[in-house]
PDB file of C-alpha atoms in Angstrom:
ATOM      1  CA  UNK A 205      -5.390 -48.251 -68.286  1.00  0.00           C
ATOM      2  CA  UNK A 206      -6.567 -51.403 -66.679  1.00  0.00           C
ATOM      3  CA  UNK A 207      -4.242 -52.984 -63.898  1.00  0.00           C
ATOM      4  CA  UNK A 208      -4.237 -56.986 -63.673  1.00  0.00           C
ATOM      5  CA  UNK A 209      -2.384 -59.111 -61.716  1.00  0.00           C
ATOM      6  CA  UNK A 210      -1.206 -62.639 -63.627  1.00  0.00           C
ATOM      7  CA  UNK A 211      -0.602 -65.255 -60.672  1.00  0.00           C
ATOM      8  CA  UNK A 212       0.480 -68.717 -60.837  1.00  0.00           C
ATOM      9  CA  UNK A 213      -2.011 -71.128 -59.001  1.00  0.00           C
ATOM     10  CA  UNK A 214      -5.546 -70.530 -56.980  1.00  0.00           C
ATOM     11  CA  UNK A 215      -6.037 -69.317 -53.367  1.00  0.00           C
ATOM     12  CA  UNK A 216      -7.205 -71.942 -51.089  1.00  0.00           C
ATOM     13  CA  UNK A 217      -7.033 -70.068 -47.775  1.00  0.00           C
ATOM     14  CA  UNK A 218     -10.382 -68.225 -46.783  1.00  0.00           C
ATOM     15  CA  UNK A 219      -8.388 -65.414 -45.463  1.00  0.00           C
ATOM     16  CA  UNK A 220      -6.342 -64.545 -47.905  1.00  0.00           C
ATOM     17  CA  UNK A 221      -9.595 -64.244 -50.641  1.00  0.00           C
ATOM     18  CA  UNK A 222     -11.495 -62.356 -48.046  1.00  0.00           C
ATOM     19  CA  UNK A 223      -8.390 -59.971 -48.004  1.00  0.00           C
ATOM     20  CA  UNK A 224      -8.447 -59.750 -51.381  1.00  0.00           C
ATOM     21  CA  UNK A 225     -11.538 -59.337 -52.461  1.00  0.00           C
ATOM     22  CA  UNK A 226     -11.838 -56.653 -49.917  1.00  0.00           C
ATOM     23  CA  UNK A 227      -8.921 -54.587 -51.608  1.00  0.00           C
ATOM     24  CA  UNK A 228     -10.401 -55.386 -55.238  1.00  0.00           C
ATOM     25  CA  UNK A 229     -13.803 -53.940 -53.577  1.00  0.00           C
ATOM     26  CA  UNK A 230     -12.090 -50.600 -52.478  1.00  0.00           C
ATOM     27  CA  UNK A 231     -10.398 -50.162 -55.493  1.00  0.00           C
ATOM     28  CA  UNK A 232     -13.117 -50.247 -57.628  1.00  0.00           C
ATOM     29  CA  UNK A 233     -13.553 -46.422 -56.820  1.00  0.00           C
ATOM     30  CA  UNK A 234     -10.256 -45.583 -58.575  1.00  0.00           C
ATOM     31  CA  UNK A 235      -9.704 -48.546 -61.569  1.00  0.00           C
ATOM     32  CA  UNK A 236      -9.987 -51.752 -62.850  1.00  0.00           C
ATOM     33  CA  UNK A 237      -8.050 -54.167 -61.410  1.00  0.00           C
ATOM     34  CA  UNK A 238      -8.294 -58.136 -62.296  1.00  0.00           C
ATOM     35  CA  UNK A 239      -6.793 -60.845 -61.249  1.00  0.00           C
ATOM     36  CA  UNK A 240      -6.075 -63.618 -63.416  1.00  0.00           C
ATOM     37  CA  UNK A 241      -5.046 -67.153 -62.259  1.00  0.00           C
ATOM     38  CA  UNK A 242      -3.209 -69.885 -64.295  1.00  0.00           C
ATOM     39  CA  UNK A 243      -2.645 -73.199 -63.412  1.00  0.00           C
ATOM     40  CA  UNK A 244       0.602 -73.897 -61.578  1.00  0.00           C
ATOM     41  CA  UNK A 245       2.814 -77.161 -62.396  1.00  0.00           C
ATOM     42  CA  UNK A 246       2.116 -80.403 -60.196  1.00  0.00           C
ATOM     43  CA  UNK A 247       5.615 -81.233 -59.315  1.00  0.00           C
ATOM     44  CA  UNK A 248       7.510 -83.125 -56.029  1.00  0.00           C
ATOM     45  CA  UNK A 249       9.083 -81.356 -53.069  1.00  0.00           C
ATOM     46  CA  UNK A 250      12.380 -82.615 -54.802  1.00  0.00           C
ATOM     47  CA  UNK A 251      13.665 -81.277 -57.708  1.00  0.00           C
ATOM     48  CA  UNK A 252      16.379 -81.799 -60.138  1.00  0.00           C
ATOM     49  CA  UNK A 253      17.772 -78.288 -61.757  1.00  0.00           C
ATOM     50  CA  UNK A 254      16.312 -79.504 -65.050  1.00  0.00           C
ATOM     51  CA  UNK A 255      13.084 -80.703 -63.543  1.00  0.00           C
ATOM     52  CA  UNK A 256      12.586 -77.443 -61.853  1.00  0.00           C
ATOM     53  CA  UNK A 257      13.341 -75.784 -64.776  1.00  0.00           C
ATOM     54  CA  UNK A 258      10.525 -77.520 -66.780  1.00  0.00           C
ATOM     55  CA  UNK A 259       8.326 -76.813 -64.064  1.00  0.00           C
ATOM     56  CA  UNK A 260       9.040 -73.173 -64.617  1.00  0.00           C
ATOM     57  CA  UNK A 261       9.309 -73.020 -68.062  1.00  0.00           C
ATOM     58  CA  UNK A 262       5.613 -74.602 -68.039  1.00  0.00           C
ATOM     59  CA  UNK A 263       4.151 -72.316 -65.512  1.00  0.00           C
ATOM     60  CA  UNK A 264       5.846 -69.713 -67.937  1.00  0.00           C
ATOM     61  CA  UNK A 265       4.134 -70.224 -70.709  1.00  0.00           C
ATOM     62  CA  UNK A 266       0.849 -69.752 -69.085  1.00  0.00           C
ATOM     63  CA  UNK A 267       1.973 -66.620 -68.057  1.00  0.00           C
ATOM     64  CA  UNK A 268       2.839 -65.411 -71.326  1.00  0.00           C
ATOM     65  CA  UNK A 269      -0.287 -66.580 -73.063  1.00  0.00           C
ATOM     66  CA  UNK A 270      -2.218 -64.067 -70.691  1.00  0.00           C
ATOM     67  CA  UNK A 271       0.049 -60.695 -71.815  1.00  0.00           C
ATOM     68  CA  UNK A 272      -0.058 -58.518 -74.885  1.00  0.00           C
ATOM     69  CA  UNK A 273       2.487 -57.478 -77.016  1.00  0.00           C
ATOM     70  CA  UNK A 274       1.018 -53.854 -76.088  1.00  0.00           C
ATOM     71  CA  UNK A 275       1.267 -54.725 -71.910  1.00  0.00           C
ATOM     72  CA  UNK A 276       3.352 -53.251 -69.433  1.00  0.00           C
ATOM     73  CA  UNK A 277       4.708 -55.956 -67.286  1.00  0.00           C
ATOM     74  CA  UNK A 278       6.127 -56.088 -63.875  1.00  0.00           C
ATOM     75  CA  UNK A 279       7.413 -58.982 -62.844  1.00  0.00           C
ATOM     76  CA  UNK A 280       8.297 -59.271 -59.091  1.00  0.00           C
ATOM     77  CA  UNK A 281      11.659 -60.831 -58.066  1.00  0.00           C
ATOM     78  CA  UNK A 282      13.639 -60.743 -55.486  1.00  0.00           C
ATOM     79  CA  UNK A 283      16.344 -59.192 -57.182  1.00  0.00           C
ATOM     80  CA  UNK A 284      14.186 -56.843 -58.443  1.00  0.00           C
ATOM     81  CA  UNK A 285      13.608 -52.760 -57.390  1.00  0.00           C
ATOM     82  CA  UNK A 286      12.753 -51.864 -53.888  1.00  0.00           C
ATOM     83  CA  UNK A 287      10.396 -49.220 -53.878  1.00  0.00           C
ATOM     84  CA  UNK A 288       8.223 -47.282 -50.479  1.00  0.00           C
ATOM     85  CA  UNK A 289       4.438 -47.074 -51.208  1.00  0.00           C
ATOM     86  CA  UNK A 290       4.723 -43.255 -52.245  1.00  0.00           C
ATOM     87  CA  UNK A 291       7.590 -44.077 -54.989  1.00  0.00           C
ATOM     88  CA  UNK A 292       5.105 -47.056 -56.037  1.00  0.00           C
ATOM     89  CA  UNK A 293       2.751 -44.315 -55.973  1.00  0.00           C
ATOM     90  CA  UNK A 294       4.644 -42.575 -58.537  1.00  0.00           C
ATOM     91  CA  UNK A 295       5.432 -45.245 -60.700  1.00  0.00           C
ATOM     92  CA  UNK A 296       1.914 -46.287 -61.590  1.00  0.00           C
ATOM     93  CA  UNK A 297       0.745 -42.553 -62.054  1.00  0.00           C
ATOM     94  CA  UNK A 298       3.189 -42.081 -64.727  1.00  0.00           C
ATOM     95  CA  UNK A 299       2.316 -45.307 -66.144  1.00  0.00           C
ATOM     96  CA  UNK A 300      -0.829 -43.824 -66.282  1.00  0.00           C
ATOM     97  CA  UNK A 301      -0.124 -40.622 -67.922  1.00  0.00           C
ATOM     98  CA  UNK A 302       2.456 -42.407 -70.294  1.00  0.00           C
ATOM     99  CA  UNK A 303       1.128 -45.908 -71.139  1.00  0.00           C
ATOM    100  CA  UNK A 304      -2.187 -44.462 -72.440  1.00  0.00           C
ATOM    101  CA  UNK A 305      -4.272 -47.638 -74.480  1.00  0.00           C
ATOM    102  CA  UNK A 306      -1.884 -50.576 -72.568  1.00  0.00           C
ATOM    103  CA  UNK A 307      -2.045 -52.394 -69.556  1.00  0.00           C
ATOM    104  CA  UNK A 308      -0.288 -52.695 -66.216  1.00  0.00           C
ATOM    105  CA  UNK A 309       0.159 -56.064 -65.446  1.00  0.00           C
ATOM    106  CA  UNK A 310       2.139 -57.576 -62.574  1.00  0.00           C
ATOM    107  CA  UNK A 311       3.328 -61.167 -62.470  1.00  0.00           C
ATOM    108  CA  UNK A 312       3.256 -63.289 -59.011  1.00  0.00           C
ATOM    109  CA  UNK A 313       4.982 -66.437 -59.905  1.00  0.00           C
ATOM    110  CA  UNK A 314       4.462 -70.228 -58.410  1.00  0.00           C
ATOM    111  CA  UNK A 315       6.431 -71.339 -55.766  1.00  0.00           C
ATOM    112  CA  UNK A 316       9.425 -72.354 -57.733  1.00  0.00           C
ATOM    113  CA  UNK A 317       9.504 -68.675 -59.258  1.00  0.00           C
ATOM    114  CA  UNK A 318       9.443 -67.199 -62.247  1.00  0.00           C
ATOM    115  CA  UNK A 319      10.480 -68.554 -65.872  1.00  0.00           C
ATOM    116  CA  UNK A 320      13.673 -66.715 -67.128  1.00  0.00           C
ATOM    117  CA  UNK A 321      11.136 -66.061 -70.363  1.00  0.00           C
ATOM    118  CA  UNK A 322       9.058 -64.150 -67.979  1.00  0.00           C
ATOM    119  CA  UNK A 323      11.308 -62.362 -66.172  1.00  0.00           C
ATOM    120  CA  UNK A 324      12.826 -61.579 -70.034  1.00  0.00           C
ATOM    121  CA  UNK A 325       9.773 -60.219 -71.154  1.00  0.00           C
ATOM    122  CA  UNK A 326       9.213 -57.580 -67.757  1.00  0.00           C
ATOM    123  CA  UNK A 327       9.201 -54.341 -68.538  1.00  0.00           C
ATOM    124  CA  UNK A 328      10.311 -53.773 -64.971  1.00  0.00           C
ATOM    125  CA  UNK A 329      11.276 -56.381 -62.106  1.00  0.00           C
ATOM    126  CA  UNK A 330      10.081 -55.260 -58.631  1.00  0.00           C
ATOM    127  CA  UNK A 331      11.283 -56.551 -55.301  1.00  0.00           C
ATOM    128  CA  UNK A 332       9.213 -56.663 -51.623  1.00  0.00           C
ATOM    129  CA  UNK A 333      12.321 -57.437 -50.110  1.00  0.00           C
ATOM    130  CA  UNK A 334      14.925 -59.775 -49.918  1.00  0.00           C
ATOM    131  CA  UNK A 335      12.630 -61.896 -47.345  1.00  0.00           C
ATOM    132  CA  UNK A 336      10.715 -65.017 -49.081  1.00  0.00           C
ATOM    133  CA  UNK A 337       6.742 -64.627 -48.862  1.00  0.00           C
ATOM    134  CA  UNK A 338       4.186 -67.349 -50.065  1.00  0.00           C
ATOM    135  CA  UNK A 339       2.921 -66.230 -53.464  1.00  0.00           C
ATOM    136  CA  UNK A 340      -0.618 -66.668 -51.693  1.00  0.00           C
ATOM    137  CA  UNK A 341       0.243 -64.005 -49.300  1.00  0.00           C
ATOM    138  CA  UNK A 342       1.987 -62.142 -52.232  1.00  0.00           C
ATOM    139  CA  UNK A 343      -1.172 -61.408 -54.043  1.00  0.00           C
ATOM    140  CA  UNK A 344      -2.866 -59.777 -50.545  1.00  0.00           C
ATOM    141  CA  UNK A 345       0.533 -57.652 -50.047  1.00  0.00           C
ATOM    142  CA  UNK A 346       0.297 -56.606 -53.770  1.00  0.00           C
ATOM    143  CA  UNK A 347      -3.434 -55.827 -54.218  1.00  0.00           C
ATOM    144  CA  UNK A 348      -3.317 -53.555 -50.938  1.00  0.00           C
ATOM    145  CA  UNK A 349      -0.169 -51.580 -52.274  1.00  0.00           C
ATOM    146  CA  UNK A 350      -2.016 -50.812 -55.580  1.00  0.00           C
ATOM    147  CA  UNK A 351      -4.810 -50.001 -53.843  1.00  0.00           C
ATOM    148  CA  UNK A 352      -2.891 -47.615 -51.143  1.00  0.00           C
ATOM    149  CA  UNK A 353      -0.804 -46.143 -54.685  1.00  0.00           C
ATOM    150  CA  UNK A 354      -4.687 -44.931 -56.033  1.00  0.00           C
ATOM    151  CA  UNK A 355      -5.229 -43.525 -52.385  1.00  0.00           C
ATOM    152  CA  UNK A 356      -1.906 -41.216 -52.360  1.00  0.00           C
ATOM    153  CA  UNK A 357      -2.467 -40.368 -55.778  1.00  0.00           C
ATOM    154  CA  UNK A 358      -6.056 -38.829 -55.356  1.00  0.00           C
ATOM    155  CA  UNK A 359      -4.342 -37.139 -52.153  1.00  0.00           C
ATOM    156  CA  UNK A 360      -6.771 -39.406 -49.723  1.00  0.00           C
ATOM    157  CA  UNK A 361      -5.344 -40.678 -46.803  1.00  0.00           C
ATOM    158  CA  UNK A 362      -3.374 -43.484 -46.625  1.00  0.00           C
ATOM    159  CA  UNK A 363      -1.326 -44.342 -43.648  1.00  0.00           C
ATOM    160  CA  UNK A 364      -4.118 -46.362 -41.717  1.00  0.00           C
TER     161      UNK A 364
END
């Protein structure tokens, strides 16, 4: 089972790719894990409903084009399912033993969120918390807790 990680735009920031690529580095011990990028929708600061909307729907379709019928998709939302690292833990080792031949893939949406077809098509919606974070800073926070799932599940270490 591969794990990927569909996010809407490109880093800019130095710090958060060095962050990044220094989780993707670690984790190379314990799986696969890609990140795929798709363009995110030019728009203005202000929005109508409808123009955000389009915006979304847009960014959405990227999205999509990126999963498989066959994927497992989590889509993370704020009103989606708290979980600590060890229950995260959990979840992706019996994704493992159960989702033999498909895909993990998580979906970081653009800065106007996610696409109701997206969120439609999750397999499960996960929440980091009612706070907002930058979907930049997202990706770091997400990489590092899939990373820290592998550790707990091979019993290594992983409160530091």
């Amino acid at each position: 089972m591969d794990i990927k990680i569909i996010a809407v735009g490109k880093i800019k920031e130095k710090f958060y790719k060095e962050a990044i690529d220094e989780y993707l580095k670690r984790m190379q011990a314990y799986n696969r894990l890609e990140i795929i990028e798709v363009a995110d929708e030019m728009a203005a600061e202000t929005l109508s409903e409808k123009e955000l909307e389009q915006v979304k729907e847009k960014e959405g379709e990227r999205i999509l084009g990126k999963i498989s019928k066959e994927d497992y998709v989590v889509s993370l939302e704020i009103p989606g399912k708290q979980m600590d690292s060890i229950e995260f833990a959990k979840f992706i080792e019996n994704e493992m033993a159960e989702g033999f031949g498909r895909n993990l893939v998580f979906i970081i949406g653009g800065s106007n969120g996610l696409a109701k077809e997206v969120s439609q098509r999750s397999n499960k919606k996960l929440s980091f918390g009612k706070m907002t974070y930058p979907h930049q800073l997202m990706r770091v926070i997400l990489t590092e807790q899939i990373y820290r799932a592998y550790r707990i599940i091979n019993g290594h270490p992983y409160h530091k």
